[in-house]
Tab-separated table of C-alpha atoms and ligand atoms in Angstrom:
chain	number	residue	atom	x	y	z
D	1	UNK	CA	0.000	0.000	0.000
D	2	UNK	CA	1.186	3.491	-0.819
D	3	UNK	CA	2.121	5.031	2.534
D	4	UNK	CA	0.619	8.438	1.797
D	5	UNK	CA	-2.806	7.102	0.904
D	6	UNK	CA	-5.629	5.797	3.065
D	7	UNK	CA	-5.834	2.402	1.431
D	8	UNK	CA	-6.577	0.644	-1.822
D	9	UNK	CA	-9.816	0.803	-3.765
D	10	UNK	CA	-11.246	-1.353	-6.496
D	11	UNK	CA	-14.200	-0.074	-8.448
D	12	UNK	CA	-15.449	-0.699	-11.948
D	13	UNK	CA	-18.075	-0.256	-14.607
D	14	UNK	CA	-19.518	-2.573	-17.193
D	15	UNK	CA	-18.775	-1.367	-20.747
D	16	UNK	CA	-22.308	-1.134	-22.083
D	17	UNK	CA	-22.045	2.104	-24.080
D	18	UNK	CA	-21.245	5.786	-23.730
D	19	UNK	CA	-21.640	7.205	-20.223
D	20	UNK	CA	-24.327	9.722	-19.340
D	21	UNK	CA	-24.518	12.689	-16.987
D	22	UNK	CA	-25.847	10.426	-14.232
D	23	UNK	CA	-22.492	8.598	-14.307
D	24	UNK	CA	-20.697	11.954	-14.356
D	25	UNK	CA	-22.266	13.351	-11.188
D	26	UNK	CA	-22.411	9.973	-9.461
D	27	UNK	CA	-19.557	7.537	-9.958
D	28	UNK	CA	-17.052	9.580	-11.949
D	29	UNK	CA	-16.971	12.694	-9.782
D	30	UNK	CA	-16.564	10.408	-6.775
D	31	UNK	CA	-13.697	8.510	-8.402
D	32	UNK	CA	-12.008	11.806	-9.262
D	33	UNK	CA	-11.902	12.651	-5.543
D	34	UNK	CA	-11.008	9.144	-4.400
D	35	UNK	CA	-7.965	8.896	-6.640
D	36	UNK	CA	-6.281	11.651	-4.591
D	37	UNK	CA	-6.966	9.874	-1.303
D	38	UNK	CA	-6.658	6.169	-2.182
D	39	UNK	CA	-4.623	3.944	-4.429
D	40	UNK	CA	-7.314	3.255	-7.026
D	41	UNK	CA	-7.803	0.358	-9.431
D	42	UNK	CA	-10.569	1.127	-11.924
D	43	UNK	CA	-11.748	-1.850	-13.910
D	44	UNK	CA	-13.656	-2.023	-17.192
D	45	UNK	CA	-15.679	-5.090	-16.303
D	46	UNK	CA	-16.157	-6.697	-19.721
D	47	UNK	CA	-16.692	-10.223	-18.330
D	48	UNK	CA	-19.477	-8.853	-16.151
D	49	UNK	CA	-21.015	-7.224	-19.228
D	50	UNK	CA	-21.225	-10.677	-20.806
D	51	UNK	CA	-23.498	-12.176	-18.167
D	52	UNK	CA	-26.625	-10.939	-19.884
D	53	UNK	CA	-25.166	-9.939	-23.274
D	54	UNK	CA	-22.924	-12.899	-24.127
D	55	UNK	CA	-24.639	-13.152	-27.522
D	56	UNK	CA	-24.093	-9.477	-28.397
D	57	UNK	CA	-20.352	-8.907	-28.400
D	58	UNK	CA	-20.106	-6.927	-31.651
D	59	UNK	CA	-20.092	-3.617	-29.776
D	60	UNK	CA	-17.853	-4.709	-26.921
D	61	UNK	CA	-14.565	-3.278	-28.242
D	62	UNK	CA	-16.182	0.021	-29.169
D	63	UNK	CA	-17.818	0.162	-25.759
D	64	UNK	CA	-14.487	-0.406	-24.022
D	65	UNK	CA	-12.904	2.342	-26.106
D	66	UNK	CA	-15.775	4.739	-25.405
D	67	UNK	CA	-15.888	4.130	-21.682
D	68	UNK	CA	-12.132	4.731	-21.516
D	69	UNK	CA	-12.581	8.022	-23.388
D	70	UNK	CA	-15.338	9.059	-20.965
D	71	UNK	CA	-13.179	8.203	-17.951
D	72	UNK	CA	-10.141	10.062	-19.256
D	73	UNK	CA	-12.184	13.079	-20.373
D	74	UNK	CA	-13.800	13.442	-16.948
D	75	UNK	CA	-10.509	13.470	-15.081
D	76	UNK	CA	-9.831	9.843	-14.223
D	77	UNK	CA	-6.077	10.162	-14.339
D	78	UNK	CA	-3.859	7.244	-15.412
D	79	UNK	CA	-0.963	8.927	-13.561
D	80	UNK	CA	-2.882	8.559	-10.301
D	81	UNK	CA	-4.951	5.419	-10.876
D	82	UNK	CA	-4.697	2.055	-12.592
D	83	UNK	CA	-7.154	1.815	-15.495
D	84	UNK	CA	-7.497	-1.644	-16.998
D	85	UNK	CA	-9.774	-4.151	-18.742
D	86	UNK	CA	-10.901	-7.034	-16.543
D	87	UNK	CA	-10.493	-9.783	-19.168
D	88	UNK	CA	-6.852	-8.776	-19.761
D	89	UNK	CA	-5.928	-9.888	-16.249
D	90	UNK	CA	-6.570	-13.624	-16.202
D	91	UNK	CA	-5.813	-13.883	-12.493
D	92	UNK	CA	-9.396	-12.665	-11.869
D	93	UNK	CA	-10.683	-15.856	-13.508
D	94	UNK	CA	-8.311	-18.075	-11.539
D	95	UNK	CA	-9.371	-16.558	-8.232
D	96	UNK	CA	-13.018	-16.769	-9.279
D	97	UNK	CA	-12.681	-20.552	-9.761
D	98	UNK	CA	-11.000	-20.992	-6.380
D	99	UNK	CA	-13.543	-18.807	-4.577
D	100	UNK	CA	-16.424	-20.673	-6.207
D	101	UNK	CA	-15.504	-23.675	-4.000
D	102	UNK	CA	-16.056	-21.587	-0.869
D	103	UNK	CA	-19.632	-20.475	-1.506
D	104	UNK	CA	-22.731	-22.658	-1.253
D	105	UNK	CA	-25.417	-22.604	-3.903
D	106	UNK	CA	-28.043	-21.554	-1.352
D	107	UNK	CA	-25.905	-18.541	-0.363
D	108	UNK	CA	-25.659	-17.458	-4.000
D	109	UNK	CA	-29.401	-17.845	-4.472
D	110	UNK	CA	-29.927	-15.404	-1.594
D	111	UNK	CA	-27.796	-12.612	-3.120
D	112	UNK	CA	-30.147	-9.595	-3.485
D	113	UNK	CA	-29.073	-8.708	-7.045
D	114	UNK	CA	-29.659	-12.283	-8.177
D	115	UNK	CA	-33.146	-12.295	-6.658
D	116	UNK	CA	-33.930	-8.946	-8.303
D	117	UNK	CA	-32.721	-10.215	-11.670
D	118	UNK	CA	-34.815	-13.378	-11.377
D	119	UNK	CA	-37.901	-11.286	-10.572
D	120	UNK	CA	-37.180	-9.162	-13.672
D	121	UNK	CA	-36.692	-12.225	-15.877
D	122	UNK	CA	-39.880	-13.827	-14.557
D	123	UNK	CA	-41.899	-10.731	-15.379
D	124	UNK	CA	-40.554	-10.570	-18.925
D	125	UNK	CA	-41.096	-14.338	-19.347
D	126	UNK	CA	-44.684	-13.970	-18.099
D	127	UNK	CA	-45.343	-11.084	-20.480
D	128	UNK	CA	-44.017	-13.117	-23.382
D	129	UNK	CA	-46.048	-16.163	-22.320
D	130	UNK	CA	-49.223	-14.123	-21.825
D	131	UNK	CA	-48.929	-12.644	-25.297
D	132	UNK	CA	-48.479	-16.091	-26.840
D	133	UNK	CA	-51.378	-17.551	-24.850
D	134	UNK	CA	-53.724	-14.729	-25.826
D	135	UNK	CA	-52.816	-15.131	-29.485
D	136	UNK	CA	-53.410	-18.864	-29.205
D	137	UNK	CA	-56.749	-18.353	-27.397
D	138	UNK	CA	-57.919	-15.913	-30.025
D	139	UNK	CA	-57.060	-18.352	-32.792
D	140	UNK	CA	-58.826	-21.295	-31.089
D	141	UNK	CA	-61.907	-19.166	-30.440
D	142	UNK	CA	-62.070	-17.967	-34.049
D	143	UNK	CA	-61.771	-21.560	-35.326
D	144	UNK	CA	-64.569	-22.711	-32.996
D	145	UNK	CA	-66.718	-19.833	-34.096
D	146	UNK	CA	-66.213	-20.682	-37.783
D	147	UNK	CA	-66.966	-24.355	-37.153
D	148	UNK	CA	-70.261	-23.571	-35.386
D	149	UNK	CA	-71.184	-20.959	-37.951
D	150	UNK	CA	-70.754	-23.579	-40.652
D	151	UNK	CA	-73.069	-25.976	-38.826
D	152	UNK	CA	-75.636	-23.220	-38.365
D	153	UNK	CA	-75.466	-22.294	-42.036
D	154	UNK	CA	-75.954	-25.938	-42.997
D	155	UNK	CA	-79.156	-25.912	-40.906
D	156	UNK	CA	-77.786	-28.315	-38.274
D	157	UNK	CA	-78.478	-25.799	-35.468
D	158	UNK	CA	-81.446	-23.565	-34.711
D	159	UNK	CA	-80.872	-19.987	-33.604
D	160	UNK	CA	-81.128	-20.637	-29.824
D	161	UNK	CA	-78.835	-23.644	-29.781
D	162	UNK	CA	-76.455	-21.824	-32.158
D	163	UNK	CA	-75.987	-19.080	-29.554
D	164	UNK	CA	-75.740	-21.510	-26.613
D	165	UNK	CA	-73.233	-23.780	-28.367
D	166	UNK	CA	-71.232	-20.816	-29.540
D	167	UNK	CA	-71.028	-19.379	-26.022
D	168	UNK	CA	-70.011	-22.707	-24.472
D	169	UNK	CA	-67.489	-23.507	-27.168
D	170	UNK	CA	-65.815	-20.107	-27.016
D	171	UNK	CA	-65.581	-20.309	-23.246
D	172	UNK	CA	-64.070	-23.800	-23.451
D	173	UNK	CA	-61.592	-22.672	-26.080
D	174	UNK	CA	-60.359	-19.819	-23.875
D	175	UNK	CA	-60.233	-21.855	-20.687
D	176	UNK	CA	-58.402	-24.726	-22.355
D	177	UNK	CA	-55.662	-22.543	-23.768
D	178	UNK	CA	-55.301	-20.525	-20.574
D	179	UNK	CA	-55.254	-23.596	-18.327
D	180	UNK	CA	-51.541	-24.282	-18.352
D	181	UNK	CA	-50.403	-20.702	-18.617
D	182	UNK	CA	-50.938	-19.368	-15.127
D	183	UNK	CA	-50.455	-22.213	-12.711
D	184	UNK	CA	-48.802	-21.298	-9.430
D	185	UNK	CA	-47.698	-17.913	-8.182
D	186	UNK	CA	-44.868	-15.930	-9.756
D	187	UNK	CA	-42.621	-17.140	-6.930
D	188	UNK	CA	-43.251	-20.779	-7.893
D	189	UNK	CA	-42.410	-20.351	-11.547
D	190	UNK	CA	-39.270	-22.194	-12.566
D	191	UNK	CA	-36.422	-19.940	-13.648
D	192	UNK	CA	-33.467	-22.280	-14.163
D	193	UNK	CA	-33.841	-22.064	-17.930
D	194	UNK	CA	-33.683	-18.232	-17.759
D	195	UNK	CA	-30.332	-18.016	-15.983
D	196	UNK	CA	-26.796	-18.971	-16.920
D	197	UNK	CA	-24.079	-19.819	-14.411
D	198	UNK	CA	-22.396	-16.485	-15.195
D	199	UNK	CA	-25.277	-14.593	-13.614
D	200	UNK	CA	-25.331	-16.803	-10.531
D	201	UNK	CA	-21.543	-16.611	-10.204
D	202	UNK	CA	-21.448	-12.828	-10.816
D	203	UNK	CA	-20.914	-11.933	-7.127
D	204	UNK	CA	-18.071	-14.462	-6.840
D	205	UNK	CA	-16.335	-12.850	-9.791
D	206	UNK	CA	-16.943	-9.483	-8.137
D	207	UNK	CA	-15.288	-10.771	-4.954
D	208	UNK	CA	-12.342	-11.988	-7.046
D	209	UNK	CA	-12.109	-8.556	-8.743
D	210	UNK	CA	-11.809	-6.832	-5.377
D	211	UNK	CA	-9.675	-9.327	-3.518
D	212	UNK	CA	-7.211	-10.126	-6.299
D	213	UNK	CA	-5.854	-6.601	-5.632
D	214	UNK	CA	-6.233	-7.030	-1.865
D	215	UNK	CA	-8.360	-3.893	-1.968
D	216	UNK	CA	-9.361	-2.840	1.527
D	217	UNK	CA	-12.012	-0.311	0.471
D	218	UNK	CA	-14.903	-0.375	-1.987
D	219	UNK	CA	-16.938	2.764	-2.806
D	220	UNK	CA	-20.643	1.868	-2.689
D	221	UNK	CA	-24.019	3.366	-1.884
D	222	UNK	CA	-25.734	2.378	1.368
D	223	UNK	CA	-28.272	0.279	-0.555
D	224	UNK	CA	-25.442	-1.844	-1.990
D	225	UNK	CA	-24.006	-2.882	1.373
D	226	UNK	CA	-25.480	-6.405	1.188
D	227	UNK	CA	-23.569	-6.892	-2.080
D	228	UNK	CA	-20.240	-6.292	-0.388
D	229	UNK	CA	-21.123	-8.715	2.373
D	230	UNK	CA	-20.474	-11.807	0.248
D	231	UNK	CA	-16.987	-10.549	-0.624
D	232	UNK	CA	-16.272	-10.028	3.075
D	233	UNK	CA	-17.577	-13.519	3.871
D	234	UNK	CA	-15.369	-15.080	1.194
D	235	UNK	CA	-12.285	-13.204	2.453
D	236	UNK	CA	-12.958	-14.316	6.051
D	237	UNK	CA	-13.607	-17.891	4.979
D	238	UNK	CA	-10.416	-18.069	2.909
D	239	UNK	CA	-8.302	-16.502	5.672
D	240	UNK	CA	-9.572	-18.874	8.346
D	241	UNK	CA	-9.423	-21.989	6.161
D	242	UNK	CA	-5.984	-21.458	4.550
D	243	UNK	CA	-3.960	-18.431	5.517
D	244	UNK	CA	-4.431	-14.744	6.120
D	245	UNK	CA	-4.077	-13.440	2.571
D	246	UNK	CA	-6.951	-10.991	2.214
D	247	UNK	CA	-8.020	-7.802	3.964
D	248	UNK	CA	-11.712	-7.643	4.837
D	249	UNK	CA	-12.836	-4.805	2.554
D	250	UNK	CA	-14.667	-1.892	4.134
D	251	UNK	CA	-17.262	0.192	2.305
D	252	UNK	CA	-16.493	3.814	1.494
D	253	UNK	CA	-20.078	4.977	1.749
D	254	UNK	CA	-20.929	7.252	-1.103
D	255	UNK	CA	-23.976	9.329	-2.023
D	256	UNK	CA	-24.964	8.785	-5.635
D	257	UNK	CA	-27.352	11.633	-6.509
D	258	UNK	CA	-30.331	10.448	-8.530
D	259	UNK	CA	-30.370	12.102	-11.948
D	260	UNK	CA	-33.683	11.813	-13.804
D	261	UNK	CA	-33.868	11.174	-17.527
D	262	UNK	CA	-35.327	13.746	-19.899
D	263	UNK	CA	-38.774	12.135	-19.484
D	264	UNK	CA	-38.644	12.316	-15.673
D	265	UNK	CA	-38.053	8.568	-15.223
D	266	UNK	CA	-34.750	7.064	-14.108
D	267	UNK	CA	-32.028	7.928	-16.636
D	268	UNK	CA	-31.420	4.771	-18.630
D	269	UNK	CA	-30.342	3.899	-22.151
D	270	UNK	CA	-33.247	1.450	-22.384
D	271	UNK	CA	-35.759	4.299	-21.889
D	272	UNK	CA	-34.081	6.496	-24.546
D	273	UNK	CA	-33.993	9.413	-22.065
D	274	UNK	CA	-30.252	9.850	-21.577
D	275	UNK	CA	-27.973	12.847	-21.985
D	276	UNK	CA	-24.509	11.575	-22.754
D	277	UNK	CA	-21.328	13.206	-21.489
D	278	UNK	CA	-20.138	13.180	-25.102
D	279	UNK	CA	-23.304	14.658	-26.667
D	280	UNK	CA	-22.403	17.638	-28.909
D	281	UNK	CA	-23.974	21.047	-28.086
D	282	UNK	CA	-26.747	20.775	-30.689
D	283	UNK	CA	-27.730	17.342	-29.349
D	284	UNK	CA	-27.881	18.696	-25.791
D	285	UNK	CA	-30.067	21.552	-27.012
D	286	UNK	CA	-32.394	19.181	-28.871
D	287	UNK	CA	-32.769	16.883	-25.865
D	288	UNK	CA	-33.364	19.682	-23.359
D	289	UNK	CA	-35.859	21.499	-25.594
D	290	UNK	CA	-37.861	18.280	-25.904
D	291	UNK	CA	-37.531	17.333	-22.225
D	292	UNK	CA	-40.490	16.794	-19.911
D	293	UNK	CA	-41.351	19.583	-17.467
D	294	UNK	CA	-44.027	20.040	-14.805
D	295	UNK	CA	-47.264	19.246	-16.714
D	296	UNK	CA	-49.228	21.660	-14.479
D	297	UNK	CA	-47.206	24.579	-15.819
D	298	UNK	CA	-48.606	25.224	-19.274
D	299	UNK	CA	-48.136	29.006	-19.488
D	300	UNK	CA	-45.346	31.105	-18.031
D	301	UNK	CA	-47.697	32.526	-15.372
D	302	UNK	CA	-48.807	29.126	-14.074
D	303	UNK	CA	-47.131	28.269	-10.759
D	304	UNK	CA	-44.771	25.298	-11.245
D	305	UNK	CA	-43.524	22.412	-9.098
D	306	UNK	CA	-39.768	22.389	-9.753
D	307	UNK	CA	-39.160	19.346	-7.560
D	308	UNK	CA	-41.076	17.280	-10.151
D	309	UNK	CA	-39.173	18.667	-13.117
D	310	UNK	CA	-35.994	17.106	-14.583
D	311	UNK	CA	-34.896	20.516	-15.895
D	312	UNK	CA	-34.752	21.750	-12.321
D	313	UNK	CA	-32.760	18.655	-11.314
D	314	UNK	CA	-30.253	19.470	-14.075
D	315	UNK	CA	-30.012	23.098	-12.872
D	316	UNK	CA	-28.989	21.730	-9.467
D	317	UNK	CA	-26.056	19.956	-11.162
D	318	UNK	CA	-24.962	22.412	-13.819
D	319	UNK	CA	-26.176	25.749	-12.473
D	320	UNK	CA	-26.305	25.452	-8.667
D	321	UNK	CA	-25.855	29.202	-7.998
D	322	UNK	CA	-29.156	30.109	-9.633
D	323	UNK	CA	-31.179	27.268	-8.113
D	324	UNK	CA	-32.866	29.292	-5.309
D	325	UNK	CA	-33.948	32.007	-7.756
D	326	UNK	CA	-35.207	29.501	-10.340
D	327	UNK	CA	-37.155	27.659	-7.654
D	328	UNK	CA	-38.770	30.859	-6.417
D	329	UNK	CA	-39.591	32.187	-9.892
D	330	UNK	CA	-40.945	28.843	-11.127
D	331	UNK	CA	-43.249	28.503	-8.114
D	332	UNK	CA	-44.402	32.127	-8.405
D	333	UNK	CA	-45.179	31.816	-12.126
D	334	UNK	CA	-42.510	34.386	-13.013
D	335	UNK	CA	-40.362	32.025	-15.099
D	336	UNK	CA	-41.404	30.239	-18.286
D	337	UNK	CA	-40.166	26.750	-19.145
D	338	UNK	CA	-38.658	27.848	-22.462
D	339	UNK	CA	-36.468	30.496	-20.802
D	340	UNK	CA	-35.599	28.079	-18.023
D	341	UNK	CA	-34.498	25.470	-20.564
D	342	UNK	CA	-32.443	27.942	-22.619
D	343	UNK	CA	-30.615	29.021	-19.492
D	344	UNK	CA	-29.876	25.381	-18.648
D	345	UNK	CA	-28.617	24.605	-22.170
D	346	UNK	CA	-26.109	27.464	-21.837
D	347	UNK	CA	-24.780	26.249	-18.477
D	348	UNK	CA	-24.717	22.591	-19.455
D	349	UNK	CA	-22.782	23.264	-22.618
D	350	UNK	CA	-20.319	25.536	-20.824
D	351	UNK	CA	-19.527	22.804	-18.318
D	352	UNK	CA	-19.485	19.906	-20.728
D	353	UNK	CA	-17.330	21.713	-23.287
D	354	UNK	CA	-13.931	21.061	-21.601
D	355	UNK	CA	-14.898	17.405	-21.173
D	356	UNK	CA	-15.874	17.148	-24.845
D	357	UNK	CA	-12.609	18.802	-25.885
D	358	UNK	CA	-10.538	16.423	-23.798
D	359	UNK	CA	-12.539	13.471	-25.102
D	360	UNK	CA	-11.978	14.523	-28.722
D	361	UNK	CA	-8.221	14.731	-28.122
D	362	UNK	CA	-8.088	11.169	-26.844
D	363	UNK	CA	-10.501	9.980	-29.517
D	364	UNK	CA	-8.178	11.339	-32.184
D	365	UNK	CA	-5.316	9.376	-30.631
D	366	UNK	CA	-6.541	5.794	-30.133
D	367	UNK	CA	-2.946	4.600	-29.872
D	368	UNK	CA	-2.521	6.643	-26.696
D	369	UNK	CA	-5.728	5.172	-25.241
D	370	UNK	CA	-4.459	1.653	-25.979
D	371	UNK	CA	-1.123	2.482	-24.342
D	372	UNK	CA	-2.897	3.748	-21.213
D	373	UNK	CA	-4.892	0.525	-20.962
D	374	UNK	CA	-1.806	-1.597	-21.653
D	375	UNK	CA	0.113	0.220	-18.956
D	376	UNK	CA	-2.787	-0.245	-16.525
D	377	UNK	CA	-3.003	-3.905	-17.446
D	378	UNK	CA	0.711	-4.402	-16.659
D	379	UNK	CA	0.375	-2.827	-13.219
D	380	UNK	CA	-2.869	-4.663	-12.486
D	381	UNK	CA	-1.466	-8.013	-13.595
D	382	UNK	CA	1.680	-7.638	-11.493
D	383	UNK	CA	-0.387	-6.905	-8.388
D	384	UNK	CA	-2.905	-9.661	-9.144
D	385	UNK	CA	-0.124	-12.187	-9.705
D	386	UNK	CA	1.490	-11.200	-6.395
D	387	UNK	CA	-1.838	-12.047	-4.712
D	388	UNK	CA	-2.208	-15.307	-6.605
D	389	UNK	CA	1.259	-16.462	-5.501
D	390	UNK	CA	0.106	-16.051	-1.901
D	391	UNK	CA	-3.221	-17.765	-2.690
D	392	UNK	CA	-1.626	-20.757	-4.416
D	393	UNK	CA	0.841	-21.138	-1.554
D	394	UNK	CA	-1.913	-20.875	1.052
D	395	UNK	CA	-3.992	-23.494	-0.767
D	396	UNK	CA	-0.926	-25.690	-1.364
D	397	UNK	CA	-1.608	-25.659	-5.079
D	398	UNK	CA	2.053	-26.054	-5.792
F	1	LIG	S1	-39.842	26.826	-15.075
F	1	LIG	FE1	-38.093	25.471	-15.139
F	1	LIG	S2	-38.151	24.328	-13.225
F	1	LIG	FE2	-40.172	25.283	-13.520
F	1	LIG	S3	-41.373	23.661	-14.503
F	1	LIG	FE3	-40.540	24.987	-16.114
F	1	LIG	S4	-38.633	23.988	-16.718
F	1	LIG	FE4	-39.242	23.122	-14.771
């Protein structure tokens, strides 16, 4: 450990695309501070990105390049921190295999993120199943209807029995096709076919990521504390079973401000409501002009509710000095949304401009970006190998 720093940190991001302003004010600004206080290892977690996108790797290299550009442009400094790609340091995989012996299946099934993911997968499976069942029911009902209509037209049924048979047949057709679809509660639905081992083993790989560098601190939000617990359990278990190799990592509790998307929901690529760090000025303007505001404020004079408005949330980030005045004027009906948005566009672009400039410089020099990652990889691998020598010795693997 570097004597002048408080300890060692491992943190990372999955390379899933360009980063947005939520990342900027949350993780990245925190990392920028941490790198002055701690010895930081920042990992581009490409193996983790594969757990639910193993069949979509075409974009992976571009995503790694883009995330590196975003990190460098926002002040993550390769002179202060180690920036590297997870899959380039094979020691993570070795430690993952060894740790996987120390964790029971039932413990993994209780990991909160796994349970959340299963709930998500069950909902999407149910939606898919429901759609199929309804299509099937509709088809069966139409066929029954045509069959009975034919009999009626041939004079085999009088009007009263035609209606009664039709009603009964249609009901049967629906019930029959729905019968198997919704048995049991959502909790009882099987999910084994929805999950690969990678997803189940995700937290073990995370533990390996942290402990292969003997990191003693991990920056997380309070709601993520249970996720760190498994890593701490694994470290304790290993130390007591073999030898004291690992520190028990402590959380560096961090506030991650919630940044809404342009439609007021959580900012997420899947909702199409993101503002990227790398968006050019005209794109920022387009997105902000189209953004959702308080629906109760139709005219300038209408009193607004800024706390429900994403534009106001962005003012807090990019224009904090004017926030009290904007709040007062919005509530009093003295400020119109168009003027409020134009003011924001100006401040956002002013603050994002140096980041965009820095990003463009690195983007124009991909060789330099590769060198930075190669250099990081060398440092990371040396440290990871030093840990693995201790691990192999402790486990008497040679
Ligand atoms: S004036 Fe500004 S803060 Fe108020 S609702 Fe309009 S955009 Fe939002």
